Coordinates of C-alpha atoms and ligand atoms in Angstrom, one line a residue:
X1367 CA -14.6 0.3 -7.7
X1368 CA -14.8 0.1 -4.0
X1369 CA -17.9 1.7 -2.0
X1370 CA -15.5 3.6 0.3
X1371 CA -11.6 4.5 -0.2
X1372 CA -8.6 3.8 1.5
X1373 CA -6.1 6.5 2.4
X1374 CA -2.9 4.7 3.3
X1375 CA 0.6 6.8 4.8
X1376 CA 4.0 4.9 4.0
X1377 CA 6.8 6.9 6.3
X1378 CA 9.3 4.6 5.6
X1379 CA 12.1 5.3 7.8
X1380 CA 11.0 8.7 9.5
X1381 CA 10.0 9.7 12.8
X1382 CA 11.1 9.1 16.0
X1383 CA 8.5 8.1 18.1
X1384 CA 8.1 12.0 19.4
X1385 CA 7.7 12.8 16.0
X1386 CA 5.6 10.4 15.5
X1387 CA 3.6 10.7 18.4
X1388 CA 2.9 14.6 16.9
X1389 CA 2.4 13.9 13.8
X1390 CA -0.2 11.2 14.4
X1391 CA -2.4 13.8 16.7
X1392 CA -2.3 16.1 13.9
X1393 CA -3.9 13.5 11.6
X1394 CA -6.3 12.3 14.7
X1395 CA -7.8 16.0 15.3
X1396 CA -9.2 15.8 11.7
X1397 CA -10.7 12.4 11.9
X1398 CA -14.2 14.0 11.9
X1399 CA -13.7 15.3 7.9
X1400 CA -12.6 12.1 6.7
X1401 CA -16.0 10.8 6.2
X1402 CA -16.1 7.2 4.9
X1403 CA -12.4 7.1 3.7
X1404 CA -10.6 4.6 5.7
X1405 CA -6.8 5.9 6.8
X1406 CA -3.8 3.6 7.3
X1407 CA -0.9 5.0 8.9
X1408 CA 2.8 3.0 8.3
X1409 CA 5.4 4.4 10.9
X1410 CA 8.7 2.7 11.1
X1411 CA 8.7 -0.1 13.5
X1412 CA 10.2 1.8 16.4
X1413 CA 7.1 4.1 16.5
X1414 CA 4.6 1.8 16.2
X1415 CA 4.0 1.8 20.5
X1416 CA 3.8 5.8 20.0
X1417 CA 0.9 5.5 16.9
X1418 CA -0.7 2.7 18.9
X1419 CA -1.2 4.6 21.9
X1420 CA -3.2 7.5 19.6
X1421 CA -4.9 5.6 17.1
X1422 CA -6.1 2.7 19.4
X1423 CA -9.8 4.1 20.0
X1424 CA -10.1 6.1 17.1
X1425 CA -10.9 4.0 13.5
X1426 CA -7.7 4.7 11.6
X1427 CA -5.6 1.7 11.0
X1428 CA -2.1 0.5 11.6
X1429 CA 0.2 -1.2 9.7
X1430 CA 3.7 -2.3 9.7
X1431 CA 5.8 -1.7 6.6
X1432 CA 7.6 -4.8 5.8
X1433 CA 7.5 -8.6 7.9
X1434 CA 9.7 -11.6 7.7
X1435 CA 7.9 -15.2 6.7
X1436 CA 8.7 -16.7 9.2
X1437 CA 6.9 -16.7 12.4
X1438 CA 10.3 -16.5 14.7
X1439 CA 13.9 -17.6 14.3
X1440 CA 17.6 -16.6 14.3
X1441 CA 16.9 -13.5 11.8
X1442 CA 18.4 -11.0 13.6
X1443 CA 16.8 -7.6 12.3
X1444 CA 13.5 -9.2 11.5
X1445 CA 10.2 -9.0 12.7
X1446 CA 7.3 -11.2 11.8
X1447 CA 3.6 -10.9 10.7
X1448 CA 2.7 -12.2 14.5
X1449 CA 4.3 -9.5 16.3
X1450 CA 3.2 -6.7 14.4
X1451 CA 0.1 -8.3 15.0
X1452 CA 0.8 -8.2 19.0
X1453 CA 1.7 -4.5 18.3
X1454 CA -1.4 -3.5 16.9
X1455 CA -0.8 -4.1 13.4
X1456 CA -4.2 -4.9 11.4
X1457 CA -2.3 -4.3 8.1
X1458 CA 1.2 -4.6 6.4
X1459 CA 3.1 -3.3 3.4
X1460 CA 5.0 -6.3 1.1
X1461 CA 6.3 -5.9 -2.3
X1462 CA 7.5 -2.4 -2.1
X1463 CA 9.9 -1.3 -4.7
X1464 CA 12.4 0.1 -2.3
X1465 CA 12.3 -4.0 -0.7
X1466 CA 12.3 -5.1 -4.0
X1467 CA 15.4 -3.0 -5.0
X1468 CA 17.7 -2.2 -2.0
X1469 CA 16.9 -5.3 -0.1
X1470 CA 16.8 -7.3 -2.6
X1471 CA 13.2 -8.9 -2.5
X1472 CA 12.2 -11.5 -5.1
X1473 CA 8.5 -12.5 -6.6
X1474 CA 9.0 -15.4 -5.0
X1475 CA 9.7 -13.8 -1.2
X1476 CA 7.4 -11.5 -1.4
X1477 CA 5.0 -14.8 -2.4
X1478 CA 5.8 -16.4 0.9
X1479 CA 5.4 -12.7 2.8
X1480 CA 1.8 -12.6 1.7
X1481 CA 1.1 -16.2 2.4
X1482 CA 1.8 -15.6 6.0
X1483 CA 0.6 -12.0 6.0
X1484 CA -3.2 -13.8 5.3
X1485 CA -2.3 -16.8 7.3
X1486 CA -1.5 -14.8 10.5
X1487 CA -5.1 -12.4 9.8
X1488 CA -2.8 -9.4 8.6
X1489 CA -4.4 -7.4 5.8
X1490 CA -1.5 -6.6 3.3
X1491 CA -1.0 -3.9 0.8
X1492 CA 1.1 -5.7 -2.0
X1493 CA 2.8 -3.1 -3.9
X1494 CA 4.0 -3.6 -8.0
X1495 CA 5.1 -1.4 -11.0
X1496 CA 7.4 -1.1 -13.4
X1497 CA 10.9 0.7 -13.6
X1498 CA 11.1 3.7 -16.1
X1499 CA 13.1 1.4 -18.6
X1500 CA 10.2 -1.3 -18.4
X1501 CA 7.6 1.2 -19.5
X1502 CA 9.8 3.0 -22.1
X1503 CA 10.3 -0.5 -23.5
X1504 CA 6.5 -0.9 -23.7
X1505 CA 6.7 -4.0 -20.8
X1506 CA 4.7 -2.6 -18.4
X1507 CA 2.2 -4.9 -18.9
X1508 CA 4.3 -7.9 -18.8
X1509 CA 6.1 -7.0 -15.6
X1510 CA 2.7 -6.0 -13.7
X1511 CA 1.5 -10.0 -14.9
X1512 CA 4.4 -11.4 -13.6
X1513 CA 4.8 -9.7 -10.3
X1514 CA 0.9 -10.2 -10.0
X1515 CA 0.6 -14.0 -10.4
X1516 CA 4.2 -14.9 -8.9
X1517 CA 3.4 -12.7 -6.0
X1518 CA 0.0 -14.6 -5.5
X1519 CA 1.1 -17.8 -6.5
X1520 CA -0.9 -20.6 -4.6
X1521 CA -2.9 -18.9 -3.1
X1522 CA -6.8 -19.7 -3.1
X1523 CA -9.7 -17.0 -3.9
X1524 CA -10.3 -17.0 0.2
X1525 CA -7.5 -16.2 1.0
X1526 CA -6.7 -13.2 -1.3
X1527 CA -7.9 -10.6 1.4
X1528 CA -5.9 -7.9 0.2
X1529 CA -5.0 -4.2 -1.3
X1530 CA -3.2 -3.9 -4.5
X1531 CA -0.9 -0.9 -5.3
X1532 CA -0.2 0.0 -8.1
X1533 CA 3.4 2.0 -7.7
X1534 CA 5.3 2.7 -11.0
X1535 CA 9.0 2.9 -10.2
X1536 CA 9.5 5.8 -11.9
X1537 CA 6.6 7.7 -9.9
X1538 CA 7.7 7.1 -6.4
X1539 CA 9.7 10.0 -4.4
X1540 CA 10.1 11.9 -7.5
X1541 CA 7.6 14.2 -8.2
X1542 CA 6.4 12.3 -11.3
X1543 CA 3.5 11.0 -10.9
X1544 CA 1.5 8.6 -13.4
X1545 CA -1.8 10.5 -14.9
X1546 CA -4.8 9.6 -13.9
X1547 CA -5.3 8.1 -17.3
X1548 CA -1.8 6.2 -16.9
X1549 CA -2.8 4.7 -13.8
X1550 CA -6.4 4.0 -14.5
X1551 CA -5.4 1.6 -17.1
X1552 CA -2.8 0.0 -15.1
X1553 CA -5.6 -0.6 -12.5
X1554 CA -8.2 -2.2 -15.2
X1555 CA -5.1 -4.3 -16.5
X1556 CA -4.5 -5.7 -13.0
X1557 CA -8.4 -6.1 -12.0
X1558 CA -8.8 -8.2 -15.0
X1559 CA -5.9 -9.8 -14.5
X1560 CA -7.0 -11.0 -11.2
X1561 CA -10.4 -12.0 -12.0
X1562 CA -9.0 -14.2 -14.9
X1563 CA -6.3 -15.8 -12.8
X1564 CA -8.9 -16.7 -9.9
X1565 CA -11.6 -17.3 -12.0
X1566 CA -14.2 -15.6 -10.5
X1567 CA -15.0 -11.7 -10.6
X1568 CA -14.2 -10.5 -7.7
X1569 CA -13.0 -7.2 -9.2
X1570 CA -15.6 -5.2 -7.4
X1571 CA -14.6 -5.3 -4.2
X1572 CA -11.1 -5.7 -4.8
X1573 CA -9.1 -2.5 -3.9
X1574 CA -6.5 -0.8 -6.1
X1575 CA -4.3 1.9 -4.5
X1576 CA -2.6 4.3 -6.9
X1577 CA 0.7 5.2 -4.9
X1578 CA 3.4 7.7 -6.7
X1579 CA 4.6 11.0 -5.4
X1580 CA 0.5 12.0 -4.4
X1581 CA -0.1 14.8 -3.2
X1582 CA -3.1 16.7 -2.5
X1583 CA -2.9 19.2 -5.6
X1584 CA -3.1 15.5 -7.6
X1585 CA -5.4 14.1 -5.4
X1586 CA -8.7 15.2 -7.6
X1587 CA -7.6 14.3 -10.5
X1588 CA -6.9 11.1 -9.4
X1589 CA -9.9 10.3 -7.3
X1590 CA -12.2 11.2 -10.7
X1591 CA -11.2 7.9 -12.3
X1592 CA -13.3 5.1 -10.9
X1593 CA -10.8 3.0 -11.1
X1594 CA -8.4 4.3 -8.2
X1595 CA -9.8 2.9 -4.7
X1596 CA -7.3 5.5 -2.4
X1597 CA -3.7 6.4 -2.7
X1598 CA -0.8 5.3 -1.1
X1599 CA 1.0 7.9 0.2
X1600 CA 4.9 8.3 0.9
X1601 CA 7.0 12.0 1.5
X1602 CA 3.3 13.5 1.7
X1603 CA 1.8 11.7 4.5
X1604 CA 4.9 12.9 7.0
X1605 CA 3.0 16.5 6.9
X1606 CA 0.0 16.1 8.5
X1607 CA -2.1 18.8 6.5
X1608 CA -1.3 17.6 3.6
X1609 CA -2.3 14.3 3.9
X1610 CA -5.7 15.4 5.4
X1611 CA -6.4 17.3 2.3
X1612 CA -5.3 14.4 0.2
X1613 CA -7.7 12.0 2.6
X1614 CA -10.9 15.0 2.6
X1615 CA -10.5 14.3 -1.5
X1616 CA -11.1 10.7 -1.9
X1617 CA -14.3 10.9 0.0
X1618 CA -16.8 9.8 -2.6
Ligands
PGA2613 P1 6.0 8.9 -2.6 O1 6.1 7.4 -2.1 O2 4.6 9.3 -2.3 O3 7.0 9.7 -1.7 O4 6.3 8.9 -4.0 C1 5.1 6.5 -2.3 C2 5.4 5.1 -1.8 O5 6.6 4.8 -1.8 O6 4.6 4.4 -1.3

């Protein structure tokens, strides 16, 4: 476990940037309760000027939710891991489930995402978990190996700068969330998982985002295991006092 958590907000495709812009200020006028938690906000690309312009002098981080692997090109409705960088990005989201399953997203492009994520000095979150069929049919394990070793495929122990998240399918914008327990041993499975396929143990300061329909009446619960390193947040980081309450309980 991690010395301080992360708190991370996934709008996916909400907010305008006026909404944004509001919703961001909300978040910033309770920066003062949020201790040592670190906060990562995700607006859709459109409103990543509006965040900027609030978030710039405070601590909370930016991030872009998806990025092409390339650096430019003729990929019209793309942008890359060097201009979210230009735009203030210090982090990005890659492997989502959503990417993975309306868009299409393989191991193996999600493999190349990171690779430039690290190469351009973008921190990513990379997201896995299995679908509800995967866990009823007791491969759970088998999918989170695969997704973990494909996804990181050849790349070296320096390099692997990044935020795990552990997002069951079957958790995410449906109210269901995985137990505490449920998610804790998904966390250890991936940790040593990690540690085994790089050989060395950097488990400890490896963070592991639980992400899943949180919200703050879970938040507790979740934050007792020492497993979970923050949350990753989706439908409950669009209200702003919500997702301060869910930020105020993963301060250790
Ligand atoms: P949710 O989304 O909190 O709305 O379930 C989480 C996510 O997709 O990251």
């Amino acid at each position: 476990m991690k010395n301080s958590r992360l708190v991370a907000g996934n709008w996916k495709m909400f907010t305008t940037p006026e909404e944004a812009r509001t919703l961001t200020s909300e978040i910033v006028r309770h920066q003062t309760a949020f201790g040592p938690v670190e906060v990562a906000l995700f607006p859709p690309f459109t409103s990543l000027a509006a965040v900027r312009e609030i978030v710039g002098k405070t601590k909370i981080r930016l991030g872009g939710q998806n990025m092409h692997f390339e650096s430019e090109g003729a990929f019209t409705g793309e942008v890359s891991g060097q201009m979210l960088k230009a735009s203030g990005c210090s982090m990005v989201i890659l492997g989502h489930s959503e990417r993975r399953q309306h868009f299409g997203e393989t191991d193996q492009i999600i493999n190349r995402k990171l690779k430039k994520a690290l190469g351009v000095g973008l921190a990513p979150i990379f997201c896995l978990g299995e679908t509800l069929s995967e866990r009823k049919s007791g491969k759970t394990f088998e999918v989170l190996e695969r997704q973990l070793t494909h996804g990181l495929e050849g790349l070296s122990f320096d390099e692997i700068k990044l935020v795990i998240a552990y997002e069951p399918v079957w958790a995410i914008g449906t109210g269901v969330n995985a137990t505490p327990q449920q998610a804790a041993e998904a966390h250890r499975f991936l940790r040593e998982k990690l540690a085994a396929l790089i050989g060395v143990p950097i488990t400890q300061n490896l963070c592991i985002l639980y992400g899943g329909s949180v919200k703050a009446e879970i938040a507790k619960g979740l934050f007792a295991e020492k497993e979970i390193d923050g949350a990753l947040v989706g439908s409950a980081s669009l209200k702003a006092a919500e997702f301060v309450e869910i930020v105020k309980k993963a301060r250790i």
